[in-house]
mmCIF file of C-alpha atoms in Angstrom:
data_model
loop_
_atom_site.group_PDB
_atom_site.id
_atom_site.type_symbol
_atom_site.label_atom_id
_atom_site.label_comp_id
_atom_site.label_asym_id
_atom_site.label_seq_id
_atom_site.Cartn_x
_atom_site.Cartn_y
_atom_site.Cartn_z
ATOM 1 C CA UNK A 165 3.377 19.016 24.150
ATOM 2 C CA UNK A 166 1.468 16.149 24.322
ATOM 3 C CA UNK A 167 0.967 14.219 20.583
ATOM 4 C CA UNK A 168 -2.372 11.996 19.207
ATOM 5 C CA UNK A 169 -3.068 9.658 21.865
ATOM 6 C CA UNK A 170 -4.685 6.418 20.989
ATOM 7 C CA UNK A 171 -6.173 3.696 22.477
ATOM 8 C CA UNK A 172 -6.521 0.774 22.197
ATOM 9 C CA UNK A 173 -2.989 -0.102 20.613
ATOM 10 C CA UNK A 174 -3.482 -3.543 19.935
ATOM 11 C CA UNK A 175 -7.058 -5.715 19.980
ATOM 12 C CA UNK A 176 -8.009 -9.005 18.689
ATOM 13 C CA UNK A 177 -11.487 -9.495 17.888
ATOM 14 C CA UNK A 178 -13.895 -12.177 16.242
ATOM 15 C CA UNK A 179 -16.502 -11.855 13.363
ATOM 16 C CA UNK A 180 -19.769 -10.150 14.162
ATOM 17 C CA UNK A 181 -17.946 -8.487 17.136
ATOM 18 C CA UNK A 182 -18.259 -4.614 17.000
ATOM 19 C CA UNK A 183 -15.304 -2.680 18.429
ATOM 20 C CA UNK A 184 -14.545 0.948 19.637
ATOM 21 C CA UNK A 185 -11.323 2.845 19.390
ATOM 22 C CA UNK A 186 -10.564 6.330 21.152
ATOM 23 C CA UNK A 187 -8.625 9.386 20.136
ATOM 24 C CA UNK A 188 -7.429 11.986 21.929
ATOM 25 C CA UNK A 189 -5.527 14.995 19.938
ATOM 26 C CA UNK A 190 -3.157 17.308 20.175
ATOM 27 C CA UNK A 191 -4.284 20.186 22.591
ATOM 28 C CA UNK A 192 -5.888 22.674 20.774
ATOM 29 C CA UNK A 193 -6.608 20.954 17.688
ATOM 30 C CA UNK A 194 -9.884 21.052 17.265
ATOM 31 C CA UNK A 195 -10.431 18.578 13.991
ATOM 32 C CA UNK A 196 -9.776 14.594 14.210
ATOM 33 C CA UNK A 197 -9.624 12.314 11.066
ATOM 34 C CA UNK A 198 -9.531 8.455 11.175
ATOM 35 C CA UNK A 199 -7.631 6.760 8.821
ATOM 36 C CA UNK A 200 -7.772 2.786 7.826
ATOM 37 C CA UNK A 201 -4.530 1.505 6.424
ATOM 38 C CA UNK A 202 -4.290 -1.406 4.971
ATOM 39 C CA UNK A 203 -1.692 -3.347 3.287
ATOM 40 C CA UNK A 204 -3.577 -3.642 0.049
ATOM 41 C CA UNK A 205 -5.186 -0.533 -0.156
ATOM 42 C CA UNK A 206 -3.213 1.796 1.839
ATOM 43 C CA UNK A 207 -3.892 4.725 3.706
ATOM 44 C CA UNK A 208 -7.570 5.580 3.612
ATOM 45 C CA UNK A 209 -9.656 8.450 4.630
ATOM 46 C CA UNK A 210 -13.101 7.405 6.739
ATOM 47 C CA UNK A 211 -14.228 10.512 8.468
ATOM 48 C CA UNK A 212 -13.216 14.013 9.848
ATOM 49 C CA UNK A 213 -15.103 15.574 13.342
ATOM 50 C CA UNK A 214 -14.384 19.352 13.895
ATOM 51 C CA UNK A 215 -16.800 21.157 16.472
ATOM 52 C CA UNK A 216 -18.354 17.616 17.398
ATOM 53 C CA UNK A 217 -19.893 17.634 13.723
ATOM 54 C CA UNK A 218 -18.703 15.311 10.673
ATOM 55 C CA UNK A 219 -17.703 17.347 8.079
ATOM 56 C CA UNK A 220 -15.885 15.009 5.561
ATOM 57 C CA UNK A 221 -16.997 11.491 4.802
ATOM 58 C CA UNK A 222 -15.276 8.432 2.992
ATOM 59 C CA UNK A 223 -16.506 5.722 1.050
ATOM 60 C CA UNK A 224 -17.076 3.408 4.045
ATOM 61 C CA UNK A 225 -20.166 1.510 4.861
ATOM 62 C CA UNK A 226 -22.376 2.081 7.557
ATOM 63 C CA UNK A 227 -21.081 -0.260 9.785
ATOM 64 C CA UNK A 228 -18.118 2.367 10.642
ATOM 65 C CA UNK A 229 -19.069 5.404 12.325
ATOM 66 C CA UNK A 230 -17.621 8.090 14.717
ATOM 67 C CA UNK A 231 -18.071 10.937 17.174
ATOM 68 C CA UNK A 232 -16.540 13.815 18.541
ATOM 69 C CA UNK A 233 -16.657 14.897 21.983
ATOM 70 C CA UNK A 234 -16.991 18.775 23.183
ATOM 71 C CA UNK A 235 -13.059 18.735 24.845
ATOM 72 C CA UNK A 236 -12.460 17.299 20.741
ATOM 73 C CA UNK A 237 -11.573 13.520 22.115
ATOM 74 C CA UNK A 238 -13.211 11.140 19.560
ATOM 75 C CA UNK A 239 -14.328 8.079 18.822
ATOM 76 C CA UNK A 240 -14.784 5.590 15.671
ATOM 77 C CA UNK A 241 -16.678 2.912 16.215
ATOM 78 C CA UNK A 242 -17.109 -0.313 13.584
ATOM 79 C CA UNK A 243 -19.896 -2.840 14.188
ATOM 80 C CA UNK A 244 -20.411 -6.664 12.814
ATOM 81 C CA UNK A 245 -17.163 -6.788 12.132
ATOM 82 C CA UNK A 246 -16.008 -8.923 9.080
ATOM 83 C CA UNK A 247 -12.424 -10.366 8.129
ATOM 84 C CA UNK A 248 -11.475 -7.386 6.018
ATOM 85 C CA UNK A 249 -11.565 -5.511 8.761
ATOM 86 C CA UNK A 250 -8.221 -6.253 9.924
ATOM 87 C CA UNK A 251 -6.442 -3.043 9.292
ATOM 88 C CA UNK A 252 -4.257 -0.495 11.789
ATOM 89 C CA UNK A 253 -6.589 2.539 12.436
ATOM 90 C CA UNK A 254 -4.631 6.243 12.593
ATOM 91 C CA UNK A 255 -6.392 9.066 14.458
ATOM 92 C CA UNK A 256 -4.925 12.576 13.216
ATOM 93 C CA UNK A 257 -5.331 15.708 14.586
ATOM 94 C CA UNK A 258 -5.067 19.138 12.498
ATOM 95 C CA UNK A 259 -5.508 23.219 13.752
ATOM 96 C CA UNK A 260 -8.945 23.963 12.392
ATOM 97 C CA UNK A 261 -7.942 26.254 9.689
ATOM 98 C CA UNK A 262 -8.230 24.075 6.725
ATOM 99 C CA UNK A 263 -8.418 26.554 4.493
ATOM 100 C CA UNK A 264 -4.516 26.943 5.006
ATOM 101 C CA UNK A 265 -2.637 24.758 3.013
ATOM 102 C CA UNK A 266 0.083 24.503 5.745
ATOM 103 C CA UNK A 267 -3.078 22.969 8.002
ATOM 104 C CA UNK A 268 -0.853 19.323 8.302
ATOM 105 C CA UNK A 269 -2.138 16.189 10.127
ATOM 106 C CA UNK A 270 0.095 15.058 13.112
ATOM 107 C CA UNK A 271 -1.043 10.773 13.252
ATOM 108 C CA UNK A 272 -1.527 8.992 16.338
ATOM 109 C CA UNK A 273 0.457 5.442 16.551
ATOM 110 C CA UNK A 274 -2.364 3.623 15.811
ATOM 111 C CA UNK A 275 -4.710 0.905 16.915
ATOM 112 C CA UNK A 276 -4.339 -2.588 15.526
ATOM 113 C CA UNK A 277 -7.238 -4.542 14.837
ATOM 114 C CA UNK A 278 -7.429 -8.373 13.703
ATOM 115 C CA UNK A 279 -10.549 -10.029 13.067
ATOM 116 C CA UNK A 280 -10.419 -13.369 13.156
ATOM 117 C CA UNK B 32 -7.823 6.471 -11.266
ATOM 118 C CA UNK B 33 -6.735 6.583 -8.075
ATOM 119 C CA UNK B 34 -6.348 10.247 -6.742
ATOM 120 C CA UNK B 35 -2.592 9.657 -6.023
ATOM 121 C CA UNK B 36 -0.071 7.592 -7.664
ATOM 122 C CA UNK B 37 3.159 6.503 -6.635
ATOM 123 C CA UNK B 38 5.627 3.573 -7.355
ATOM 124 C CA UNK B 39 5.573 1.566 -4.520
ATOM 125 C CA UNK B 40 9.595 0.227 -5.374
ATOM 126 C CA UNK B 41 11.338 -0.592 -3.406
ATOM 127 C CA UNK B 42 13.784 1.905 -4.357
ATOM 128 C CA UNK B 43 17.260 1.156 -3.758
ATOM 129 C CA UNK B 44 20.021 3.652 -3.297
ATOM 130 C CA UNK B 45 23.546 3.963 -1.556
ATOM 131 C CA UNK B 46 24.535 5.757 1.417
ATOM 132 C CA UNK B 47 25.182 9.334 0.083
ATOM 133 C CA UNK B 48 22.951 9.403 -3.199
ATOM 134 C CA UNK B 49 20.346 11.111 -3.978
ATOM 135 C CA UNK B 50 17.113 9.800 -4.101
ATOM 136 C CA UNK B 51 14.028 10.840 -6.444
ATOM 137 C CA UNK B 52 10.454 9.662 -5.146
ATOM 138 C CA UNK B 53 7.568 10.798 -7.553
ATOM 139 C CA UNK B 54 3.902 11.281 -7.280
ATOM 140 C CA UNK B 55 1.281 12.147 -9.705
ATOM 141 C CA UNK B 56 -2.482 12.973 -8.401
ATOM 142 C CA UNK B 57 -5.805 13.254 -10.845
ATOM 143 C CA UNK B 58 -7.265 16.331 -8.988
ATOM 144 C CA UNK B 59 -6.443 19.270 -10.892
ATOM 145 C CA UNK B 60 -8.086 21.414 -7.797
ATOM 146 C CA UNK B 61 -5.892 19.778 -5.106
ATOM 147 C CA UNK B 62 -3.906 22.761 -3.454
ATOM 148 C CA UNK B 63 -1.784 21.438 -0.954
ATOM 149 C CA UNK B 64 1.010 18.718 -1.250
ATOM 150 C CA UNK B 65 2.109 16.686 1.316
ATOM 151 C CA UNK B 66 5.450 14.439 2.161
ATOM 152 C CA UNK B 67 4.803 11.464 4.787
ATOM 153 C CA UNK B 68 7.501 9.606 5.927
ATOM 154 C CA UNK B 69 6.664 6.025 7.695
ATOM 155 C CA UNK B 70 8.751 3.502 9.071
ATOM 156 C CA UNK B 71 7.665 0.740 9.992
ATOM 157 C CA UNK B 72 5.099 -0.568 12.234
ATOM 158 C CA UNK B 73 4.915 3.096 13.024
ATOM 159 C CA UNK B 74 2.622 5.159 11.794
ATOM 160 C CA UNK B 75 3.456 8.328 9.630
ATOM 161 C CA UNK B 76 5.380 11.714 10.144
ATOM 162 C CA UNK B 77 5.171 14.740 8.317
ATOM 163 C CA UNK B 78 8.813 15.348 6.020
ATOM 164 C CA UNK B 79 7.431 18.703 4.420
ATOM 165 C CA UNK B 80 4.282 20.245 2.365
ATOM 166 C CA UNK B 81 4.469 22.707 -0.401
ATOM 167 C CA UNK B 82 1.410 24.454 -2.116
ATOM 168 C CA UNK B 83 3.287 26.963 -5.049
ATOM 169 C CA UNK B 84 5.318 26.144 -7.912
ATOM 170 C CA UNK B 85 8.842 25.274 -7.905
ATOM 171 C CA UNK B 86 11.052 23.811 -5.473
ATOM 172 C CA UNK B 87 11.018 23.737 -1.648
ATOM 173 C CA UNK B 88 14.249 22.855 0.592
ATOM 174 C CA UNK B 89 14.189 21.798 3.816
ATOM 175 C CA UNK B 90 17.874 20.535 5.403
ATOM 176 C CA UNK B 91 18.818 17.196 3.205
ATOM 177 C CA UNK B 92 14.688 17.482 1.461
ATOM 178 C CA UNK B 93 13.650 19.418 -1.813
ATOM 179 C CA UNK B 94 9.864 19.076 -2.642
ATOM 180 C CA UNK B 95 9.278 19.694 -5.966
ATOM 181 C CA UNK B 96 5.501 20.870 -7.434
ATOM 182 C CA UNK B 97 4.386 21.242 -10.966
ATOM 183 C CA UNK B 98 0.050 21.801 -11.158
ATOM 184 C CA UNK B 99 0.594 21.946 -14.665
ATOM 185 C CA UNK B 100 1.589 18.375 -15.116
ATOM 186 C CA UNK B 101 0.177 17.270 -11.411
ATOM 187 C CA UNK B 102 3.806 15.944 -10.078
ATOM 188 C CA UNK B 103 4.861 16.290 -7.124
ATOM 189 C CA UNK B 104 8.612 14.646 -6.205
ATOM 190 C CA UNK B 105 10.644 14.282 -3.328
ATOM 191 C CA UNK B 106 14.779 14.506 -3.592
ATOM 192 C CA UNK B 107 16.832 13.463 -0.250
ATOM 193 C CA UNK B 108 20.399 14.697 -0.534
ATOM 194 C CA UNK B 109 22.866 12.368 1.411
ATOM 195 C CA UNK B 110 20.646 9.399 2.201
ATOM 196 C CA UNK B 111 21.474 7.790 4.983
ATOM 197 C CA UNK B 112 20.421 4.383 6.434
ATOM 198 C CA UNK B 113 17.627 6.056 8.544
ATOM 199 C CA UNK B 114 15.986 7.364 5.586
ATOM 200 C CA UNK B 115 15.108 3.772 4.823
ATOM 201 C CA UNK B 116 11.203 3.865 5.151
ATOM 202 C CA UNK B 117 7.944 4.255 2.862
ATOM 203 C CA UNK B 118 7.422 7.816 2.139
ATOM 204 C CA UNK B 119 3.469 8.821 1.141
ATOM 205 C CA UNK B 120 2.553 11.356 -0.931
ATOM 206 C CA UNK B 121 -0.786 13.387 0.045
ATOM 207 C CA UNK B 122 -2.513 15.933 -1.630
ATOM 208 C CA UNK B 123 -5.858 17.732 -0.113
ATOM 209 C CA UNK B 124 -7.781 20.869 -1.491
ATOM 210 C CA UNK B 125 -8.025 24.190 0.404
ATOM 211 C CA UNK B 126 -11.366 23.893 1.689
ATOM 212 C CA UNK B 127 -11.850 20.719 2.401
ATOM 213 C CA UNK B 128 -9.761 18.747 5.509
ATOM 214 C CA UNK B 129 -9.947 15.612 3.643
ATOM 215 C CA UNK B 130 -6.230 14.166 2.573
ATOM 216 C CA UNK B 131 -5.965 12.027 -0.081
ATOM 217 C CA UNK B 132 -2.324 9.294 0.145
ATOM 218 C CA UNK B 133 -0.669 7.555 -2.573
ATOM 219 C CA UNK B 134 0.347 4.279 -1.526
ATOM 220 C CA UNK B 135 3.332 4.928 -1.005
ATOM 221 C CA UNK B 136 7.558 4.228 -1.994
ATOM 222 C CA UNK B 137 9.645 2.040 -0.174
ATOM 223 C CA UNK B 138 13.266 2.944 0.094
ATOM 224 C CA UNK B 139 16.528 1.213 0.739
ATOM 225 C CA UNK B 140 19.364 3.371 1.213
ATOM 226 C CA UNK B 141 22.103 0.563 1.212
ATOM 227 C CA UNK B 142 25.262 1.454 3.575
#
């Protein structure tokens, strides 16, 4: 079984740039959350798509925003990018039932962003 | 407050100890607990989740959960070398798919 696929792995970028990064999950998961992690702040939460809908939001700003696609492939994208934007970005995947506390999140590997 | 605390360590233990990685979280409705495992410049892997009280074992992994005094640990029996990585701590409520991670504790299990 195929895992989190994302892509790309590794992109360099320049302030002001906006960038997008894809995600494709785990067959038959249905919800995808982004993650940021950073080595300051750690691992934190943007956004979570199930049934091409946002459902959970972080405390980002506006500048970062996502979608979800009907076959549940999806998308974050971050505009006017600034320094602190440097980060690696996970993708996870999760069965929709998140009422279940067994409802884990299997991570992509990750794209790497630097702003420079 | 952040939601979830952890040491970050590094904690250091030989080949064959036991180690003890803690985690508090502020949410007193969080519901579901969460062990990450991340080596790295990789990005992380589920160890185990618990959501009762008490102890859950898992091969050389016990989770450990107490709501009353939101902790959560981790104990690996036998480290070995591998185990050497930063292991998060999560915590999410029932209803909501939203996961919140410690920053996790580094560990050196020293052959």
């Amino acid at each position: 079984k195929a895992g989190v696929t994302q892509t790309p792995r590794y992109l360099i970028k320049t302030r002001g740039q906006q960038v997008t990064l894809s995600c494709s999950p785990i067959s038959g998961h249905r919800s995808v959350s982004w993650y940021q992690q950073t080595p300051g702040q750690g691992l934190q939460f943007l956004f979570e798509y199930f049934s091409e809908t946002q459902r959970n939001k972080g405390n980002f700003p506006g500048r970062f925003s996502g979608r979800q696609f009907s076959n549940s492939r999806s998308e974050m994208n971050v505009s006017t990018l600034e320094l602190g934007d440097s980060a690696l970005y996970l993708c996870a995947s999760s069965l929709a039932n998140f009422r279940s506390g067994a409802n884990v999140l299997t991570f992509g590997a990750g794209s790497r962003l630097t702003v420079l | 407050q952040k939601e979830v605390e952890q040491n970050s360590g590094p904690l250091s233990v030989p080949e064959g100890a036991i180690a003890s990685l803690n985690c508090t979280y502020s949410d007193r409705g969080s519901q579901s607990f969460f062990w990450y495992r991340q080596y790295s410049g990789k990005s992380p892997e589920l160890i185990m989740f618990i959501y009762s009280n008490g102890d859950k074992e898992d091969g050389r992994f016990t989770a450990q959960l107490n709501k009353a005094s939101q902790y959560v640990s981790l104990l690996i029996r036998d480290s070995q070398p591998s185990d050497s990585a930063t292991y998060l701590c999560a915590v999410k409520r029932n209803n909501f798919n939203k996961f919140y991670f410690g920053s996790g504790t580094k560990l050196n299990v020293k052959p």
